[in-house]
XYZ file of C-alpha atoms in Angstrom:
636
model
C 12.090 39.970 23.061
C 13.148 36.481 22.636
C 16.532 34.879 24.027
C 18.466 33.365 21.230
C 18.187 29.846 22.759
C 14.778 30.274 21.866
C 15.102 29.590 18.108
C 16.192 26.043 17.833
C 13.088 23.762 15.962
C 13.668 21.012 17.608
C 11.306 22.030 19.831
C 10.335 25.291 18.977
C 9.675 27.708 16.358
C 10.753 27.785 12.795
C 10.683 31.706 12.765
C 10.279 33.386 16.025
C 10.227 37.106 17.100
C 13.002 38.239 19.740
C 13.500 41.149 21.841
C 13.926 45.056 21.012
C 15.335 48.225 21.187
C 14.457 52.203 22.128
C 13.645 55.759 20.401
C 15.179 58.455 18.450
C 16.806 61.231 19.610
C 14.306 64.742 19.621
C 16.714 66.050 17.893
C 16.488 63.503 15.308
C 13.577 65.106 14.148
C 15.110 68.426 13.175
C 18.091 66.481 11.208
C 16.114 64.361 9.584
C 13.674 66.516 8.168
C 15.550 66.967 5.219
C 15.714 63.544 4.679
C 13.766 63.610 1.780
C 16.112 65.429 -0.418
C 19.142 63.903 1.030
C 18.127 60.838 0.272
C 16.380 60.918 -3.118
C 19.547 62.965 -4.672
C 22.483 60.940 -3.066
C 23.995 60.680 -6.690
C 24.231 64.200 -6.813
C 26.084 65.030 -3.963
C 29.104 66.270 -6.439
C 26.888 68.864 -7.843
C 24.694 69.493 -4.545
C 23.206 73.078 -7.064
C 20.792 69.851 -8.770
C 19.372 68.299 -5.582
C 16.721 70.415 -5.529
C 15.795 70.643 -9.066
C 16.194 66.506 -9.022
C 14.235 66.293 -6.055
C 11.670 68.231 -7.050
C 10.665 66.514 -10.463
C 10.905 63.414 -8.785
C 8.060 64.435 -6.684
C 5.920 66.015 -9.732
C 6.217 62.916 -10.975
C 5.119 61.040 -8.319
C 2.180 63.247 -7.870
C 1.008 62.852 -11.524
C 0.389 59.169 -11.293
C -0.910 58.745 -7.947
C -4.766 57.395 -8.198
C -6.882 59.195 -6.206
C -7.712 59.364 -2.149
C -10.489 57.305 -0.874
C -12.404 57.537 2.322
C -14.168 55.303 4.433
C -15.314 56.729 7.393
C -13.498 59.468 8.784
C -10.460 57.665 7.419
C -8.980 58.638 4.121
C -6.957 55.422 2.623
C -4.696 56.703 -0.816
C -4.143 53.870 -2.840
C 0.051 52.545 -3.696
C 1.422 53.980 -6.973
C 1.044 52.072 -9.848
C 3.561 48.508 -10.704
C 4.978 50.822 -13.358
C 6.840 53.198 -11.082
C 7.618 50.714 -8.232
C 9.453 49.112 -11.657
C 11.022 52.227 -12.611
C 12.257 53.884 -9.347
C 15.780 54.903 -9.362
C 18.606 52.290 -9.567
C 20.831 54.602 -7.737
C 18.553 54.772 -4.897
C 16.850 51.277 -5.092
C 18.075 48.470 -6.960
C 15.231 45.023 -7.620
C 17.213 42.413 -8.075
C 14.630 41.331 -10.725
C 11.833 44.125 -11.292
C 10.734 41.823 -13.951
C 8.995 39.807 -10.755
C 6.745 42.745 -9.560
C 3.416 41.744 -10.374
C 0.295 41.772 -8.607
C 0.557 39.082 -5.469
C 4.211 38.050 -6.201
C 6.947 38.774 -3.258
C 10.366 40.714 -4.100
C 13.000 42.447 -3.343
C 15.811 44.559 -3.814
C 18.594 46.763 -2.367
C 18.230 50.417 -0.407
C 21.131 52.370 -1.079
C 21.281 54.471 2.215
C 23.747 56.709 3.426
C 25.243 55.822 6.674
C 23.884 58.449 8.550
C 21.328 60.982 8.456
C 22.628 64.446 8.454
C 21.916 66.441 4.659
C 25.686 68.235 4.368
C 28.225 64.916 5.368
C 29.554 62.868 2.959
C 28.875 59.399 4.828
C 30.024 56.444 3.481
C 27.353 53.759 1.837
C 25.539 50.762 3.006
C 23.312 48.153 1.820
C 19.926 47.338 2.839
C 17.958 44.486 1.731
C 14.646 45.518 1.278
C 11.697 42.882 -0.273
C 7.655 43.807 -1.017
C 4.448 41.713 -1.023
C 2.915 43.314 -3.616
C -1.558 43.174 -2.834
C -3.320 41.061 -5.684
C -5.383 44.198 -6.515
C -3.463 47.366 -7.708
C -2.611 49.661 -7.464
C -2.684 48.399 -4.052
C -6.194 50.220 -2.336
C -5.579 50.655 1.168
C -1.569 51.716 0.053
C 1.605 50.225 1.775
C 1.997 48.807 5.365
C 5.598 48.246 6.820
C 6.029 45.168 8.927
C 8.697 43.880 11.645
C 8.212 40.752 13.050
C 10.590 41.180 16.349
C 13.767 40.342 17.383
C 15.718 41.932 17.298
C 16.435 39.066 14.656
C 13.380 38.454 12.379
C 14.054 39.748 8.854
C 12.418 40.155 5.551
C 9.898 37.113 5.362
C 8.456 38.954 7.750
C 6.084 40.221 4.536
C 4.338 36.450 4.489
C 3.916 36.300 8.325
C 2.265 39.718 9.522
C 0.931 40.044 5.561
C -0.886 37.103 5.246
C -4.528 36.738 6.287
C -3.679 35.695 10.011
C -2.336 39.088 10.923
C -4.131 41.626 8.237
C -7.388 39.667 7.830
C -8.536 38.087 5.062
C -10.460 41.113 3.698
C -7.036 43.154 3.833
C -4.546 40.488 2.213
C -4.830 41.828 -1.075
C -5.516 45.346 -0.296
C -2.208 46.429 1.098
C 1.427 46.318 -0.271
C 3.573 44.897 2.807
C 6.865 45.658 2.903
C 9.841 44.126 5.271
C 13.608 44.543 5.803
C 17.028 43.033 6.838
C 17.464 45.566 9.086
C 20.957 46.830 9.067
C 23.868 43.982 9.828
C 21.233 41.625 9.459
C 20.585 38.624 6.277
C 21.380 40.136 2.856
C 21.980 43.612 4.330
C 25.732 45.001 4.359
C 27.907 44.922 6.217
C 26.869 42.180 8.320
C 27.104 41.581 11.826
C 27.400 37.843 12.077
C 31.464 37.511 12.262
C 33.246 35.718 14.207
C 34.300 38.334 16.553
C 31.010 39.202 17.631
C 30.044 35.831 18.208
C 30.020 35.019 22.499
C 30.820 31.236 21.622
C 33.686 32.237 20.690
C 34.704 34.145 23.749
C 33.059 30.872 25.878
C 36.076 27.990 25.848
C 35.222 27.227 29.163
C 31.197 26.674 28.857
C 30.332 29.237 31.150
C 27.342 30.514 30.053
C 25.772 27.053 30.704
C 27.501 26.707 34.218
C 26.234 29.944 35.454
C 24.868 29.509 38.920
C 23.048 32.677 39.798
C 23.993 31.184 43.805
C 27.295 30.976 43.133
C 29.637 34.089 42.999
C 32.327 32.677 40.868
C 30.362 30.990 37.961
C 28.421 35.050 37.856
C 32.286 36.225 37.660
C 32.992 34.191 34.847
C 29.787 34.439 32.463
C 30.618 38.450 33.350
C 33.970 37.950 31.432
C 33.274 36.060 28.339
C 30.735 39.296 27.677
C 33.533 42.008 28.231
C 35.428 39.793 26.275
C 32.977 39.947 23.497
C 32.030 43.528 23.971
C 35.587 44.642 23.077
C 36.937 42.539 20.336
C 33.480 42.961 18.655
C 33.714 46.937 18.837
C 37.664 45.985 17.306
C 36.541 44.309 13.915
C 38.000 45.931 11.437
C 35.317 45.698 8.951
C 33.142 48.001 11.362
C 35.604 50.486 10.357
C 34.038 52.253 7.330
C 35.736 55.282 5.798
C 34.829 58.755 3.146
C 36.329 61.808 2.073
C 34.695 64.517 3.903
C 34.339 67.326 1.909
C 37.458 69.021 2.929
C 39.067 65.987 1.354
C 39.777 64.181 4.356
C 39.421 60.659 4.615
C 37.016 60.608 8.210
C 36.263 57.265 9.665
C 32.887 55.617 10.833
C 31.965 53.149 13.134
C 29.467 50.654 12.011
C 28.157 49.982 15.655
C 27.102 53.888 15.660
C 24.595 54.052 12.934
C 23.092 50.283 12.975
C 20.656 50.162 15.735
C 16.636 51.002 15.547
C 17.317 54.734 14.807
C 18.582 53.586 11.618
C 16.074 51.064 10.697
C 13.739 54.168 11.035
C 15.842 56.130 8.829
C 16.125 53.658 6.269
C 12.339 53.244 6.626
C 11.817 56.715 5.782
C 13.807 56.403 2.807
C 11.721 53.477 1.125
C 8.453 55.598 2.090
C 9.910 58.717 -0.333
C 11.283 56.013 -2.867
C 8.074 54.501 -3.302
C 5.859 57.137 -3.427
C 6.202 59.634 -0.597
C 3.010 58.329 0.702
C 1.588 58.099 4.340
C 2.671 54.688 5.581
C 0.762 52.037 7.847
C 3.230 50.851 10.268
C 2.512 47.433 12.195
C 4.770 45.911 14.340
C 4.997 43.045 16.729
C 7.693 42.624 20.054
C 10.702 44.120 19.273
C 9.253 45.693 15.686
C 6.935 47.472 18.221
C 9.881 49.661 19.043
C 10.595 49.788 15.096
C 7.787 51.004 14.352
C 6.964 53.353 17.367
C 10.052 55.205 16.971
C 9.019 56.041 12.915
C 5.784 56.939 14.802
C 7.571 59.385 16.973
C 9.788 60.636 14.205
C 7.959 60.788 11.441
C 4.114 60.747 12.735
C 2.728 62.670 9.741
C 4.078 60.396 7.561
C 2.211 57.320 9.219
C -1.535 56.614 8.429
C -2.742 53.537 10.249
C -0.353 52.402 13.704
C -0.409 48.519 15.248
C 1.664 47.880 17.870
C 1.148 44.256 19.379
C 2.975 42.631 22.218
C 4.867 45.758 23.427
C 8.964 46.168 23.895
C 10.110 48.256 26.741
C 9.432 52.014 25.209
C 12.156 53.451 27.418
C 16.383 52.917 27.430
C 17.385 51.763 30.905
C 18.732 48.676 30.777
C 18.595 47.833 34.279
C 14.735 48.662 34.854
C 14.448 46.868 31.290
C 16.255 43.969 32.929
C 13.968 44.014 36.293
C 10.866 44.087 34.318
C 11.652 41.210 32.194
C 12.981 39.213 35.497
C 9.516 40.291 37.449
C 7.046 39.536 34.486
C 8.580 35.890 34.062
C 8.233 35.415 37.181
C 4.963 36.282 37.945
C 3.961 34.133 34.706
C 5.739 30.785 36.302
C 3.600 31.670 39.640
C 0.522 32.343 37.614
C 0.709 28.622 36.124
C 1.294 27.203 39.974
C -1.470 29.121 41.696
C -3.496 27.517 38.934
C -3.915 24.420 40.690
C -4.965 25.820 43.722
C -7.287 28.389 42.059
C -9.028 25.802 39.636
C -8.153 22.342 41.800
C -10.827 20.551 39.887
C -8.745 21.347 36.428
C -5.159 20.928 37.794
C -3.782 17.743 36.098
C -1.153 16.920 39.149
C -1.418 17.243 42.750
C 1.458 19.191 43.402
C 2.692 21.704 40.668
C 5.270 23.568 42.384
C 7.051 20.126 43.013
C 6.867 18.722 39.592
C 8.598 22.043 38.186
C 11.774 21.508 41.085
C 12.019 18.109 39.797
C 12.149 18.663 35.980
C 14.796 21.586 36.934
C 16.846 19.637 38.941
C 17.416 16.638 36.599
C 17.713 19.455 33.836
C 20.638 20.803 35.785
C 21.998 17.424 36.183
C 22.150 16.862 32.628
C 23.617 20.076 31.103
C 26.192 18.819 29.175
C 23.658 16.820 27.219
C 21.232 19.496 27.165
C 23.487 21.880 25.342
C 24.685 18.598 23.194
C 21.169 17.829 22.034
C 19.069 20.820 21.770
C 21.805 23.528 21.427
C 20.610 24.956 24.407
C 23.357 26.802 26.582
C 21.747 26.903 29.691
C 18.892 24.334 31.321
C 17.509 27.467 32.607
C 16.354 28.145 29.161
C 15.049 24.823 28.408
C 13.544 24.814 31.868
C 11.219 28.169 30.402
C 10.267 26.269 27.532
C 9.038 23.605 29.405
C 6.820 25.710 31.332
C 5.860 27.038 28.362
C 4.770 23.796 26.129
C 3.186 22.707 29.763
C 0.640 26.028 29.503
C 0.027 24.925 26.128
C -0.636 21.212 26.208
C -1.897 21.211 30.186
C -3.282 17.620 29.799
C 0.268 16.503 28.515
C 1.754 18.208 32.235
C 1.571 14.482 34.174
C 3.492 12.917 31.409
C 6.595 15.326 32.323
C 5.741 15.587 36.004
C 5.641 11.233 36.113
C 9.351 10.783 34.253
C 10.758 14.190 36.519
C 8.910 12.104 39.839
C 11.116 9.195 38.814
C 14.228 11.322 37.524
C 13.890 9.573 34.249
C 16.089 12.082 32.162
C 15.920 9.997 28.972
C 12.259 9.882 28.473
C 12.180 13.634 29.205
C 14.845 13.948 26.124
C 12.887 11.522 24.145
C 9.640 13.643 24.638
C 10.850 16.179 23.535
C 12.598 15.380 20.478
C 8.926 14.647 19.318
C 8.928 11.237 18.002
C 4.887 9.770 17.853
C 4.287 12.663 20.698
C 1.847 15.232 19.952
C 2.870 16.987 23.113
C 5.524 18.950 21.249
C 3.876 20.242 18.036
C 6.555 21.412 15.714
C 6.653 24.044 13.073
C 7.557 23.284 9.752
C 5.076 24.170 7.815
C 4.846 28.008 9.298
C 5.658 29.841 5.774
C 3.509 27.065 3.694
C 0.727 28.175 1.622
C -3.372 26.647 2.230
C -2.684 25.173 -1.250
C 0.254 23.012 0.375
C 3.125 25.180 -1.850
C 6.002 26.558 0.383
C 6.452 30.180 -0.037
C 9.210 31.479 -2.039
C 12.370 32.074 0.395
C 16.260 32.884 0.544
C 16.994 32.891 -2.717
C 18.369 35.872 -5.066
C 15.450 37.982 -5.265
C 13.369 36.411 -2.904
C 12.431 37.691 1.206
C 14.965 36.169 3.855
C 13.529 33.664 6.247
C 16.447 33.647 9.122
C 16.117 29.628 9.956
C 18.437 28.640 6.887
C 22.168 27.971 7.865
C 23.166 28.377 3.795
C 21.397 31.040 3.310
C 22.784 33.810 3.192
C 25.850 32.517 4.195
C 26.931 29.408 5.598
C 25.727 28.628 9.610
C 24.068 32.194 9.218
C 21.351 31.074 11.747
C 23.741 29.617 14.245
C 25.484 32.584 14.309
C 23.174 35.537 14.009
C 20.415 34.506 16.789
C 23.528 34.389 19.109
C 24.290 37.701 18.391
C 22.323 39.748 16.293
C 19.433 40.533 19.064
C 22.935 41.789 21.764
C 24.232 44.428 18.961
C 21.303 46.228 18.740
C 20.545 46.000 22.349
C 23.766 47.244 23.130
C 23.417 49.787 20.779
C 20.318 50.946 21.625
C 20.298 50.999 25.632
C 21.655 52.971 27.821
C 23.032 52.748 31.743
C 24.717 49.334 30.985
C 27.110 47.709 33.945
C 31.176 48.595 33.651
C 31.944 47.398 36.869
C 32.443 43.043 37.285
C 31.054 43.387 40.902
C 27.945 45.616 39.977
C 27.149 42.986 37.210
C 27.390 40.335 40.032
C 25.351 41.502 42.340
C 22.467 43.214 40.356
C 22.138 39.594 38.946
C 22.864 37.861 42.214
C 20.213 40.022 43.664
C 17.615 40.026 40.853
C 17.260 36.373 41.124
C 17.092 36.269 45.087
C 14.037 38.463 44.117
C 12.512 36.475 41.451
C 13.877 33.221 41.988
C 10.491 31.516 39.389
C 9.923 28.691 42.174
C 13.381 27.977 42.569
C 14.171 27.698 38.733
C 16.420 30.684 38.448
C 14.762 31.144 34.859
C 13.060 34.534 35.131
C 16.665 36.030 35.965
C 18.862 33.560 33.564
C 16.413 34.577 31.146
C 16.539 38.345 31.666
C 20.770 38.707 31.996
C 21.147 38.130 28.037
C 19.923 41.506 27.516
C 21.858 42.954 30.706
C 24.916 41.210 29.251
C 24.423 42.435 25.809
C 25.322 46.055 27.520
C 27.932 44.918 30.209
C 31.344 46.959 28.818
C 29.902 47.815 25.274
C 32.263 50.452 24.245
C 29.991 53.647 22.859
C 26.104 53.040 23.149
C 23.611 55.468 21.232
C 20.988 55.257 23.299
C 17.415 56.573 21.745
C 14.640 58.912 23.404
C 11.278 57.266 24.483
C 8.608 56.047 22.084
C 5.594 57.943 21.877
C 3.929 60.872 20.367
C 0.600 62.388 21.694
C -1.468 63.542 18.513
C -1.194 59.441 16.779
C -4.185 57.716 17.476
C -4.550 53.679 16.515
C -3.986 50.083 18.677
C -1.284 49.351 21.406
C -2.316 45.350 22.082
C -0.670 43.373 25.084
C -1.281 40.325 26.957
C -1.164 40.078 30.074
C 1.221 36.812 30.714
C 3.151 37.348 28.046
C 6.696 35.217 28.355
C 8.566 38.158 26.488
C 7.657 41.530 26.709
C 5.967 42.297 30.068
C 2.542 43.623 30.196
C 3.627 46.639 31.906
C 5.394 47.622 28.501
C 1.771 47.823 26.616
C 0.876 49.688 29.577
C 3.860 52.485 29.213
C 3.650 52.411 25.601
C -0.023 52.979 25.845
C 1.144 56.159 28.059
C 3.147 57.490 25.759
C 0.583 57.010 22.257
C -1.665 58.772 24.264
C -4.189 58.955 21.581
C -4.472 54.982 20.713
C -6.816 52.762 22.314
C -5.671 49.708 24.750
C -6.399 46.063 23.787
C -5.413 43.407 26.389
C -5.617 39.734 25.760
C -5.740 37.876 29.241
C -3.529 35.073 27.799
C -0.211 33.976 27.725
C 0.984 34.165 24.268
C 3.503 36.539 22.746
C 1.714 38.740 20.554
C -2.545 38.629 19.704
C -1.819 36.427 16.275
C -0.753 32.643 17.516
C -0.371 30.927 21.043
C 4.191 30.758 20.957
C 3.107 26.896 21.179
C 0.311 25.615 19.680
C -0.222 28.677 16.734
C -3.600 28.982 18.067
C -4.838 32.756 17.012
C -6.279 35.033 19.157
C -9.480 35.749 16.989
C -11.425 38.146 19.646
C -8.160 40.271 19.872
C -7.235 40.151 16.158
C -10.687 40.618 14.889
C -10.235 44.242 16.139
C -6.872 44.831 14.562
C -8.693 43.628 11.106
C -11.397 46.065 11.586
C -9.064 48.728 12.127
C -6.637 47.741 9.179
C -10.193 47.913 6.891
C -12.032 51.017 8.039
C -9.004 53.016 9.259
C -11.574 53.127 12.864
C -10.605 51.699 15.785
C -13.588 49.443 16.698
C -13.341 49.339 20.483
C -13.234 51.039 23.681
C -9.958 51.897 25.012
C -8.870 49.582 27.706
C -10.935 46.945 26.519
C -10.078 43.262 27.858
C -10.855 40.359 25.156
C -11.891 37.614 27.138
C -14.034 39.868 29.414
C -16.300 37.282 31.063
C -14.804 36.485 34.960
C -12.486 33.616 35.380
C -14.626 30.654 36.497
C -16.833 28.233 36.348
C -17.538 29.630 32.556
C -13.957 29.560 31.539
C -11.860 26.896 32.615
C -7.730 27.063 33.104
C -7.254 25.208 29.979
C -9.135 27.847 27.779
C -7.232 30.256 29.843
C -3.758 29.072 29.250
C -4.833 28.219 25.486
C -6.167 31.776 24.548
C -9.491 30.399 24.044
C -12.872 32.712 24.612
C -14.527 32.293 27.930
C -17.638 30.891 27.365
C -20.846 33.506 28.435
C -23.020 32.570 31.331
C -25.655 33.536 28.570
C -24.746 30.497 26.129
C -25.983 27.959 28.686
């Protein structure tokens, strides 16, 4: 889960993962077990006597030219079908916008026909979903195909170069597995699109509130409550939500977008590729949010999944309000972690009092809002506050430089710092999707996977506008027990942050209310059931300072898989494959996801810490904070 404020590269990341969603109905799992057929014979639905004569020679031929089923280990891995029928699936079902560009380690994509929803005998109207491969250098691809979600919700389908290159699926994987990614509905290229106007809370904001919200101040609460109702409502009113078909008793019957285009979907629409492409067992690997993706096809579909990664673990459950707590708490305990540093390593700390340095920077950030929000983009200093105490876990031997200019209330050379200039305290991004060789990957263009951080592409100020709202639709969608009352909003926030104040910053609860906002008056939710099935084994990874999704989600998650194995990294990153700052991988976490993604065998005990030596003299606070391996009393 990441707030939208989050996104902006002036300090931060090029491509970042956001926050998440919930599960699928149980009932789900009864309608959709006919997906198959209702899916593969959509063109048929005037003569529904040929779907199952259609379907059925589809999947002869599918069978014929699959190579065969190897095994390593206990594990059986069945290799991709062949370029050739990737090539040649049906244009009715799956459009490439070039299928002369599939080729052995070449990126593309093309366009899921799906029907809105999911139930075999309604005529639902159509959407579009954009839907792009990394086709493995070897092929037919060995080890088969492995969907991917970065997080979000937000990320989209370039998603195939981040958690398919040889960072996330090890370099003896990269070119054994075809990864494939999505614009998940409303999202990029997909259609229809959520980023309009209407949906869009600057819009509803004339009056600046969300950056003058005081969580001490009653009236300033009252007013950031509005602008959401405000949103809530004339979002749900957008007429192009409004999508209409002739039922079969020739009635025109009309849908609502905002129904059927939250995670439920997404794990619909997944299914759908699956049969398209094959009708093979899938890998599934998903990071934050795309942990929620990918457990819910887990829980629907769990004979259809092969190998299961779930990294950095969204709330697995739909209550919005314990969602919100937990997010509040976990920040929270992270900003007191990074305080009770100094008095747990004092040799280490780099200023004598680190409680006082943070008041300072927070207080002259407060002073200077207006600029704030001028300069970075950033609606609230709260938010800029967070990633301050972020960059300062990152670079801690860059922590007096911010602590001297907040000591002398020197706002300016703050700002300058952290526009970057000859600094190498803020370490910026730009090269994130950029090959060893130097090239830039191939992104946002007509055939090619969307990246997210373009404002042309796919449509003018698309980034401005879709990490503002694209992460509140599908939380608002997807959660359940969401305020309708102005003074239970008020309090529950007013209240949350007496609770959690984060030294006096207000962050942990500023940081949490997006997501409790996202739900405030939302007109119809569709909440999902919990993630989990009991016969899936495979990894649930968490860390246990994570700034996003709180520990305790790995740990429920974890519950609820309860045939995978536990990995915990004790640091502070979001997710086992790069430190949020400084890209710094996790190697003794992601060493075991590599293993796993290679032998189908899960190379560790469950509940199994990565840095397992004791905090101390062998492992200072700066390898701590960094994600670096504790050094073993045996090494000296």
């Amino acid at each position: 889960r990441i707030t939208p404020s989050d996104h902006y590269h002036l300090i931060f990341f090029h491509f970042i993962l956001v926050k998440d969603a919930m599960m699928l109905t149980c009932a789900l799992r009864l309608l959709l077990l006919p997906i198959g057929i209702s899916i593969a014979s959509h063109k048929d639905e005037k003569n529904p006597t040929s779907r199952s004569d259609a379907n059925f020679s589809s999947r002869l031929l599918r069978r014929s030219q699959r190579p065969t089923r190897t095994k390593q280990g206990n594990v059986s891995f069945e290799p991709a079908m062949p370029l050739d029928f990737f090539k040649n699936v049906d244009p009715e079902l799956f459009e490439w916008v070039n299928p002369n560009e599939i080729a052995p380690g070449v990126a593309t994509c093309g366009f899921l026909n799906a029907r809105l929803g999911a139930l075999p005998d309604v005529n639902y109207p159509m959407v579009k979903v954009y839907v792009c491969v990394k086709f493995a250098a070897i092929q037919p691809a060995p080890k088969g195909n492995i969907a991917v979600h970065c997080g979000g919700p937000g990320s989209l389908s370039g998603c195939v170069y981040i958690m398919g290159g040889e960072e996330n699926l090890g370099p003896e994987n990269v070119d054994q597995y075809n990864v494939i990614g999505f614009d998940q509905r409303g999202m990029g290229r997909s259609e229809p699109t959520f980023v309009v106007d209407e949906c869009n809370v600057i819009n509803y904001d004339s009056n600046s509130a969300r950056a003058l919200i005081n969580l001490n101040d009653e009236a300033t609460v009252r007013a950031h409550a509005q602008i959401y109702k405000d949103r809530a409502l004339g979002c749900w009113a957008y007429e192009g939500f409004k999508l209409k078909a002739t039922s079969k008793d020739g009635k025109e019957k009309t849908y609502h977008f905002l129904e059927y285009s939250g995670t439920r979907q997404l794990v619909e629409d997944i299914e759908r590729v699956r049969v398209i492409f094959g009708d093979q067992r899938l890998s599934v690997f998903g990071i934050s949010y795309g942990t929620k993706v990918m457990g819910s096809y887990a829980t629907v579909f769990p004979k259809n999944v092969n190998l299961l990664v779930l990294d950095g673990n969204d709330d697995p459950n739909v209550d919005i309000v314990e969602n919100t707590v937990d997010l509040a708490r976990s920040t929270n305990q992270r900003i007191d972690f990074f305080i009770s540093s100094c008095d747990m390593f004092p040799d280490t700390c780099p200023v004598d009092n680190m409680r006082g340095c943070i008041n300072e920077l927070n207080f002259i950030l407060k002073e200077n809002s207006d600029d704030i929000l001028y300069t970075f983009g950033i609606d609230n200093p709260s938010n800029l506050m967070f990633q301050l105490i972020k960059l300062m876990f990152a670079d801690f031997a860059g922590t007096p430089t911010l602590c001297n200019f907040a000591d002398q209330g020197d706002y300016d050379s703050i700002k300058a710092l952290l526009l970057g200039g000859n600094s190498e305290y803020i370490k910026r991004n730009e090269n994130w999707f950029s090959m060893k060789s130097g090239q830039f990957l191939p992104f946002d263009t007509e055939s090619s996977p969307t990246s997210g951080s373009s404002n042309t592409w796919p449509f003018t100020d698309y980034q401005i506008k879709a990490e503002l709202l694209t992460a509140d639709i599908i939380t608002a969608e997807d959660y359940a027990f969401g305020a309708y009352d102005e003074d239970q909003y008020v309090k529950f926030l007013m209240n949350l942050n007496q609770l959690y104040p984060g030294a006096g910053t207000q962050v942990p609860t500023i940081r949490a209310k997006q997501w409790y906002s996202a739900c405030y008056f939302w007109p119809n939710a569709s909440p999902m059931s919990p993630v989990g099935n009991p016969e899936l084994n495979g990894i649930v990874a968490g860390q246990l300072y994570d700034p996003y999704t709180p520990y305790i989600w790995t740990q429920r998650m974890r519950e609820n898989f309860k045939l995978t194995s536990l990995l915990t990294s004790r640091s502070v990153n979001h997710g086992l494959m790069y430190s949020e700052e400084e890209q710094i991988l996790d190697p003794h976490c992601m060493e075991n996801v590599h293993t796993y993604l290679k032998t189908g065998i899960v190379p560790f005990t469950d509940g199994t810490v990565c840095e397992s030596d004791s905090i101390g003299k062998s492992c200072t606070i700066d390898a701590v904070i960094s994600g670096e391996h504790c050094v073993e009393s045996s090494h000296f």
